[in-house]
XYZ file of N, CA and C in Angstrom:
450
model
N -100.554 -113.417 29.905
C -101.793 -114.172 30.066
C -102.397 -114.515 28.705
N -102.256 -113.618 27.725
C -102.826 -113.914 26.410
C -102.164 -115.118 25.759
N -100.866 -115.278 25.982
C -100.155 -116.437 25.427
C -100.717 -117.723 26.038
N -100.936 -117.714 27.349
C -101.525 -118.877 28.013
C -102.915 -119.158 27.458
N -103.698 -118.108 27.231
C -105.040 -118.282 26.662
C -104.978 -118.973 25.299
N -104.088 -118.495 24.454
C -103.958 -119.066 23.107
C -103.506 -120.517 23.189
N -102.515 -120.795 24.027
C -102.028 -122.174 24.168
C -103.137 -123.081 24.691
N -103.873 -122.613 25.695
C -104.962 -123.429 26.257
C -106.021 -123.737 25.204
N -106.396 -122.728 24.418
C -107.412 -122.948 23.388
C -106.900 -123.900 22.311
N -105.668 -123.725 21.882
C -105.124 -124.593 20.829
C -105.012 -126.033 21.317
N -104.421 -126.232 22.479
C -104.222 -127.595 22.988
C -105.565 -128.274 23.252
N -106.492 -127.565 23.890
C -107.809 -128.145 24.175
C -108.587 -128.386 22.887
N -108.535 -127.434 21.978
C -109.276 -127.583 20.719
C -108.767 -128.743 19.883
N -107.457 -128.900 19.836
C -106.897 -130.029 19.095
C -107.297 -131.359 19.729
N -107.316 -131.406 21.052
C -107.695 -132.650 21.715
C -109.158 -132.991 21.470
N -110.028 -132.007 21.615
C -111.450 -132.248 21.363
C -111.653 -132.630 19.895
N -110.945 -131.964 18.997
C -111.040 -132.297 17.577
C -110.579 -133.714 17.286
N -109.521 -134.141 17.951
C -109.024 -135.513 17.782
C -110.075 -136.514 18.259
N -110.634 -136.280 19.426
C -111.648 -137.187 19.964
C -112.909 -137.188 19.088
N -113.274 -136.025 18.577
C -114.427 -135.939 17.678
C -114.160 -136.697 16.378
N -112.962 -136.559 15.827
C -112.617 -137.266 14.591
C -112.668 -138.778 14.785
N -112.228 -139.244 15.946
C -112.297 -140.671 16.233
C -113.751 -141.127 16.259
N -114.603 -140.341 16.935
C -116.013 -140.716 17.060
C -116.780 -140.593 15.743
N -116.488 -139.563 14.973
C -117.293 -139.280 13.780
C -116.765 -139.920 12.504
N -115.458 -140.173 12.438
C -114.882 -140.637 11.174
C -114.092 -141.942 11.280
N -113.170 -142.011 12.244
C -112.266 -143.164 12.301
C -113.015 -144.442 12.648
N -113.699 -144.458 13.773
C -114.370 -145.688 14.188
C -115.546 -146.072 13.293
N -116.350 -145.128 12.806
C -117.382 -145.534 11.845
C -116.796 -146.156 10.573
N -115.611 -145.717 10.176
C -114.954 -146.317 9.012
C -114.463 -147.723 9.344
N -113.882 -147.896 10.535
C -113.402 -149.219 10.943
C -114.534 -150.249 10.965
N -115.711 -149.837 11.422
C -116.845 -150.753 11.530
C -117.223 -151.326 10.165
N -117.027 -150.557 9.109
C -117.399 -151.006 7.758
C -116.334 -151.896 7.111
N -115.183 -152.028 7.751
C -114.119 -152.864 7.198
C -114.363 -154.334 7.531
N -113.772 -155.239 6.759
C -113.858 -156.666 7.111
C -113.224 -156.910 8.483
N -113.725 -157.906 9.186
C -113.233 -158.197 10.538
C -111.724 -158.393 10.576
N -111.165 -159.011 9.552
C -109.724 -159.292 9.518
C -108.898 -158.008 9.479
N -109.497 -156.901 9.055
C -108.813 -155.601 9.031
C -109.236 -154.766 10.236
N -110.522 -154.803 10.537
C -111.087 -154.011 11.630
C -110.408 -154.332 12.955
N -110.316 -155.592 13.291
C -109.787 -155.988 14.596
C -108.342 -155.543 14.818
N -107.407 -155.820 13.899
C -106.032 -155.355 14.158
C -105.904 -153.832 14.133
N -106.683 -153.170 13.299
C -106.625 -151.700 13.261
C -107.146 -151.116 14.570
N -108.258 -151.647 15.076
C -108.814 -151.156 16.340
C -107.839 -151.403 17.485
N -107.207 -152.552 17.486
C -106.240 -152.881 18.530
C -105.031 -151.941 18.464
N -104.535 -151.694 17.259
C -103.383 -150.797 17.097
C -103.727 -149.372 17.536
N -104.893 -148.883 17.133
C -105.310 -147.536 17.548
C -105.475 -147.459 19.064
N -106.045 -148.489 19.663
C -106.231 -148.502 21.114
C -104.885 -148.434 21.833
N -103.893 -149.136 21.313
C -102.568 -149.103 21.940
C -101.925 -147.721 21.810
N -101.922 -147.167 20.620
C -101.262 -145.877 20.393
C -101.963 -144.766 21.156
N -103.268 -144.660 20.996
C -103.996 -143.579 21.657
C -104.047 -143.791 23.163
N -104.050 -145.047 23.595
C -104.043 -145.335 25.026
C -102.773 -144.855 25.714
N -101.682 -144.780 24.977
C -100.428 -144.278 25.541
C -100.345 -142.756 25.486
N -100.886 -142.148 24.456
C -100.712 -140.727 24.200
C -101.776 -139.843 24.861
N -103.032 -140.262 24.792
C -104.130 -139.399 25.226
C -104.109 -139.035 26.712
N -103.692 -139.921 27.627
C -103.677 -139.492 29.040
C -102.834 -138.245 29.285
N -101.710 -138.138 28.609
C -100.866 -136.950 28.783
C -101.558 -135.707 28.245
N -102.269 -135.860 27.143
C -102.997 -134.743 26.551
C -104.111 -134.280 27.483
N -104.845 -135.227 28.064
C -105.906 -134.883 29.014
C -105.330 -134.126 30.211
N -104.223 -134.620 30.742
C -103.597 -133.964 31.900
C -103.139 -132.558 31.532
N -102.526 -132.411 30.360
C -102.056 -131.097 29.924
C -103.215 -130.104 29.805
N -104.307 -130.527 29.180
C -105.460 -129.628 29.037
C -106.021 -129.262 30.405
N -106.129 -130.236 31.292
C -106.643 -129.934 32.626
C -105.730 -128.950 33.354
N -104.414 -129.155 33.269
C -103.478 -128.245 33.942
C -103.527 -126.838 33.353
N -103.637 -126.735 32.031
C -103.766 -125.413 31.412
C -105.061 -124.734 31.858
N -106.143 -125.497 31.915
C -107.423 -124.935 32.354
C -107.344 -124.518 33.815
N -106.700 -125.339 34.616
C -106.526 -125.000 36.030
C -105.696 -123.724 36.186
N -104.663 -123.576 35.380
C -103.864 -122.342 35.411
C -104.721 -121.143 35.037
N -105.624 -121.330 34.088
C -106.525 -120.243 33.676
C -107.498 -119.864 34.795
N -107.724 -120.773 35.733
C -108.563 -120.471 36.900
C -107.724 -119.799 37.993
N -106.571 -120.372 38.278
C -105.799 -119.941 39.443
C -105.105 -118.597 39.263
N -104.627 -118.310 38.074
C -103.914 -117.041 37.863
C -104.833 -115.840 38.084
N -106.014 -115.774 37.456
C -106.899 -114.626 37.733
C -107.373 -114.591 39.187
N -107.601 -115.764 39.765
C -108.058 -115.815 41.146
C -106.982 -115.262 42.084
N -105.738 -115.605 41.807
C -104.646 -115.123 42.647
C -104.439 -113.614 42.494
N -104.590 -113.107 41.267
C -104.340 -111.676 41.035
C -105.505 -110.788 41.457
N -106.720 -111.263 41.248
C -107.867 -110.389 41.518
C -108.803 -110.916 42.601
N -108.608 -112.155 43.023
C -109.525 -112.732 43.999
C -110.845 -113.162 43.378
N -110.939 -113.049 42.065
C -112.174 -113.387 41.349
C -112.008 -114.749 40.661
N -112.994 -115.612 40.844
C -112.985 -116.903 40.157
C -113.711 -116.773 38.820
N -113.041 -117.086 37.729
C -113.705 -117.060 36.416
C -114.604 -118.298 36.276
N -115.894 -118.141 36.528
C -116.801 -119.277 36.668
C -116.933 -120.130 35.401
N -116.888 -119.521 34.225
C -116.958 -120.337 33.005
C -115.740 -121.258 32.915
N -114.587 -120.743 33.288
C -113.369 -121.554 33.224
C -113.346 -122.568 34.364
N -113.865 -122.213 35.516
C -114.002 -123.176 36.616
C -114.885 -124.333 36.158
N -115.990 -123.997 35.506
C -116.895 -125.030 34.987
C -116.174 -125.907 33.974
N -115.388 -125.298 33.092
C -114.626 -126.067 32.113
C -113.657 -127.021 32.817
N -112.973 -126.542 33.839
C -112.022 -127.389 34.576
C -112.732 -128.556 35.251
N -113.886 -128.284 35.844
C -114.661 -129.355 36.483
C -115.109 -130.381 35.449
N -115.608 -129.906 34.310
C -116.046 -130.827 33.254
C -114.872 -131.627 32.707
N -113.714 -130.994 32.591
C -112.529 -131.712 32.120
C -112.142 -132.804 33.110
N -112.197 -132.479 34.397
C -111.892 -133.478 35.430
C -112.908 -134.616 35.379
N -114.181 -134.293 35.199
C -115.214 -135.334 35.100
C -115.005 -136.211 33.870
N -114.624 -135.605 32.755
C -114.363 -136.375 31.538
C -113.170 -137.309 31.745
N -112.169 -136.842 32.459
C -111.003 -137.681 32.741
C -111.371 -138.840 33.659
N -112.140 -138.562 34.698
C -112.600 -139.606 35.611
C -113.469 -140.624 34.867
N -114.374 -140.128 34.040
C -115.233 -140.992 33.215
C -114.376 -141.875 32.313
N -113.342 -141.300 31.726
C -112.451 -142.053 30.844
C -111.758 -143.183 31.592
N -111.206 -142.853 32.740
C -110.442 -143.838 33.512
C -111.341 -144.965 34.021
N -112.556 -144.623 34.425
C -113.426 -145.642 35.022
C -114.214 -146.457 33.998
N -114.498 -145.907 32.834
C -115.343 -146.638 31.883
C -114.644 -146.987 30.578
N -113.927 -146.039 29.997
C -113.342 -146.263 28.672
C -111.979 -146.951 28.708
N -111.144 -146.593 29.650
C -109.794 -147.169 29.695
C -109.814 -148.688 29.882
N -110.642 -149.240 30.767
C -110.654 -150.713 30.879
C -111.038 -151.413 29.569
N -111.998 -150.863 28.862
C -112.387 -151.451 27.574
C -111.260 -151.255 26.564
N -110.677 -150.061 26.546
C -109.579 -149.771 25.619
C -108.399 -150.717 25.856
N -108.065 -150.958 27.116
C -106.956 -151.857 27.435
C -107.239 -153.272 26.943
N -108.468 -153.684 27.066
C -108.843 -155.019 26.583
C -108.715 -155.093 25.063
N -109.204 -154.065 24.381
C -109.106 -154.026 22.914
C -107.637 -153.993 22.495
N -106.824 -153.227 23.188
C -105.400 -153.120 22.855
C -104.681 -154.455 23.004
N -105.151 -155.295 23.906
C -104.484 -156.584 24.153
C -104.796 -157.633 23.090
N -105.739 -157.378 22.225
C -106.173 -158.398 21.272
C -105.124 -158.736 20.222
N -104.085 -157.939 20.117
C -103.021 -158.304 19.193
C -102.246 -159.506 19.744
N -102.148 -159.595 21.073
C -101.344 -160.640 21.713
C -102.175 -161.839 22.162
N -103.450 -161.633 22.395
C -104.325 -162.721 22.848
C -105.483 -162.864 21.879
N -106.096 -164.002 21.889
C -107.257 -164.237 21.034
C -108.428 -163.406 21.553
N -109.033 -162.618 20.690
C -110.168 -161.805 21.144
C -111.373 -162.692 21.440
N -112.264 -162.224 22.299
C -113.472 -163.005 22.568
C -114.369 -163.044 21.329
N -115.246 -164.015 21.293
C -116.143 -164.163 20.144
C -117.017 -162.927 19.954
N -117.356 -162.269 21.063
C -118.220 -161.079 20.985
C -117.411 -159.781 20.999
N -116.234 -159.777 20.370
C -115.346 -158.613 20.412
C -115.999 -157.366 19.850
N -116.910 -157.532 18.894
C -117.572 -156.351 18.318
C -118.463 -155.656 19.347
N -118.992 -156.393 20.296
C -119.829 -155.751 21.322
C -118.971 -154.844 22.216
N -117.712 -155.245 22.468
C -116.803 -154.374 23.232
C -116.518 -153.093 22.451
N -116.264 -153.253 21.165
C -115.991 -152.085 20.312
C -117.212 -151.181 20.265
N -118.364 -151.770 20.115
C -119.599 -150.983 20.040
C -119.848 -150.237 21.348
N -119.628 -150.915 22.460
C -119.819 -150.266 23.766
C -118.835 -149.107 23.929
N -117.568 -149.322 23.563
C -116.583 -148.258 23.665
C -117.002 -147.067 22.811
N -117.454 -147.319 21.596
C -117.867 -146.228 20.710
C -119.017 -145.423 21.307
N -120.002 -146.117 21.887
C -121.140 -145.417 22.487
C -120.690 -144.571 23.679
N -119.867 -145.153 24.545
C -119.366 -144.406 25.706
C -118.476 -143.241 25.273
N -117.713 -143.451 24.219
C -116.840 -142.395 23.706
C -117.652 -141.212 23.175
N -118.780 -141.484 22.546
C -119.623 -140.377 22.055
C -120.085 -139.495 23.212
N -120.415 -140.107 24.360
C -120.792 -139.321 25.536
C -119.618 -138.474 26.017
N -118.416 -139.067 25.973
C -117.228 -138.318 26.382
C -116.991 -137.135 25.443
N -117.153 -137.344 24.159
C -116.961 -136.254 23.190
C -117.950 -135.127 23.469
N -119.179 -135.468 23.789
C -120.164 -134.432 24.117
C -119.715 -133.639 25.353
N -119.252 -134.339 26.371
C -118.787 -133.674 27.592
C -117.567 -132.794 27.314
N -116.638 -133.298 26.532
C -115.446 -132.516 26.188
C -115.797 -131.280 25.357
N -116.743 -131.425 24.457
C -117.161 -130.297 23.628
C -117.790 -129.202 24.482
N -118.594 -129.600 25.438
C -119.206 -128.628 26.356
C -118.116 -127.952 27.199
N -117.161 -128.736 27.699
C -116.059 -128.166 28.489
C -115.270 -127.173 27.646
N -115.010 -127.525 26.398
C -114.264 -126.639 25.500
C -115.036 -125.346 25.250
N -116.342 -125.447 25.082
C -117.173 -124.251 24.879
C -117.098 -123.338 26.105
N -117.174 -123.916 27.298
C -117.052 -123.110 28.513
C -115.681 -122.446 28.603
N -114.643 -123.171 28.210
C -113.294 -122.596 28.221
C -113.203 -121.403 27.286
N -113.699 -121.555 26.073
C -113.644 -120.456 25.105
C -114.455 -119.245 25.585
N -115.653 -119.508 26.047
C -116.479 -118.391 26.543
C -115.784 -117.704 27.721
N -115.214 -118.499 28.628
C -114.528 -117.919 29.771
C -113.316 -117.108 29.403
N -112.589 -117.552 28.389
C -111.380 -116.842 27.993
C -111.658 -115.627 27.131
N -112.782 -115.607 26.445
C -113.083 -114.479 25.570
C -114.050 -113.486 26.200
N -114.582 -113.809 27.368
C -115.558 -112.909 28.025
C -114.846 -111.698 28.612
């Protein structure tokens, strides 16, 4: 069980750290670049991360779910902090699919199609929504850590 705990913390922590780095460093840097650089870089990042991140989200959710089900099966006790983390992770994934992924897919397509004149408003909206997701993921990660170390 300790190995699973360590793997869950590492995988979840790296994912939250990646999302935080995008929100705090990568996208704020892109905004300061000239449009001719900003647009292709944002499109390239949207394509790469759009392919990779769904698997990472699923992996973290499955690890968190395992952290709930294994103790429940052995002792009949639900670890409520970890249950809360799993619920928050599921909500963050649902939020991503319903709000961020459609915008991300549009941004990713701009390499092949002409972007709309107001393309920066799409980027700005994605960044704002992403900050909310990072907050939710950070809270979920905190619940996971507290649940695993309690």
